[in-house]
XYZ file of C-alpha atoms in Angstrom:
97
model
C 70.955 81.236 67.248
C 73.926 79.281 66.109
C 73.852 75.553 66.191
C 77.050 73.909 67.621
C 76.943 70.116 67.041
C 79.978 69.577 69.328
C 78.585 71.357 72.263
C 77.426 68.270 74.174
C 80.587 66.429 73.528
C 82.615 69.367 74.663
C 80.557 69.655 77.872
C 80.962 66.009 78.570
C 84.752 66.004 77.815
C 85.059 68.887 80.214
C 83.265 66.834 82.873
C 84.942 63.392 82.429
C 88.007 63.984 80.396
C 89.198 62.115 77.378
C 87.063 59.091 77.697
C 85.423 58.535 74.417
C 83.429 55.409 75.587
C 82.089 57.181 78.660
C 81.364 60.398 76.446
C 79.418 58.131 74.071
C 77.482 56.424 76.902
C 76.515 59.740 78.613
C 75.547 61.168 75.142
C 73.135 58.232 74.588
C 71.739 58.679 78.008
C 71.148 62.334 77.254
C 69.341 61.518 73.900
C 67.289 58.917 75.657
C 66.207 61.346 78.362
C 65.483 64.159 75.739
C 63.266 61.770 73.773
C 61.356 60.695 76.826
C 60.828 64.369 77.710
C 59.575 65.115 74.208
C 57.153 62.116 74.602
C 55.885 63.544 77.789
C 55.451 66.931 76.167
C 53.444 65.429 73.309
C 51.272 63.398 75.869
C 50.551 66.629 77.952
C 46.982 67.851 77.463
C 46.859 70.446 80.180
C 49.085 73.605 80.601
C 50.752 72.481 83.905
C 51.767 69.263 82.382
C 52.962 70.826 79.166
C 55.033 73.491 81.154
C 56.543 70.858 83.415
C 57.745 68.597 80.523
C 59.064 71.703 78.718
C 60.874 72.882 81.720
C 62.420 69.387 82.359
C 63.628 69.412 78.702
C 65.100 72.841 79.178
C 66.901 71.862 82.321
C 68.264 68.744 80.602
C 69.487 70.688 77.575
C 71.061 73.238 79.934
C 72.893 70.546 81.811
C 74.408 69.299 78.673
C 75.203 72.536 76.930
C 72.583 72.021 74.197
C 71.902 75.744 73.802
C 69.548 75.575 70.852
C 67.408 72.799 72.417
C 67.394 74.813 75.563
C 66.103 77.891 73.696
C 63.332 76.016 71.864
C 62.334 74.259 75.094
C 62.048 77.713 76.790
C 59.680 78.818 73.962
C 57.673 75.660 74.483
C 57.210 76.418 78.198
C 55.537 79.677 77.162
C 53.613 78.005 74.253
C 50.054 76.564 74.448
C 49.727 72.844 75.216
C 49.849 70.539 72.009
C 51.548 73.196 69.957
C 52.754 70.575 67.464
C 54.814 73.105 65.596
C 57.076 73.648 68.635
C 57.186 69.851 69.169
C 58.434 69.256 65.608
C 61.106 72.057 66.241
C 62.169 70.316 69.475
C 62.385 67.026 67.698
C 64.545 68.509 64.921
C 66.859 70.053 67.488
C 67.354 66.694 69.261
C 68.017 64.926 65.997
C 70.698 67.456 65.144
C 72.406 66.616 68.360
C-alpha cells in the first residue's frame, strides 16, 4: 500500500480551506487522538478491549484520510490482543504522518 504523507493535510484543507493554522491545530489533535488510541490498544488485555481500541483507531484514521494507518488498524482488529508487532507497525504509521 502506498504511503501518502500529505493525505491528512489534503483532507483537512478540503474540509476547512486554506487555513494553515487551523490545519496544524487539527493535525495535532488527530495525532494526539491516534496516540491515545494506541495507548489504549497497548493497555488492552482482553480481545473485546483490543478490538474496540483498534476499531476506534481505524475510524479515526478513516476520518482523516490516513489510509495506511486505517489498513494496519484493520489488521489489528483481527489480531490477537497484545500483538506487539502490530502495535509497533501502528506506531510507525502514526510517526510517518
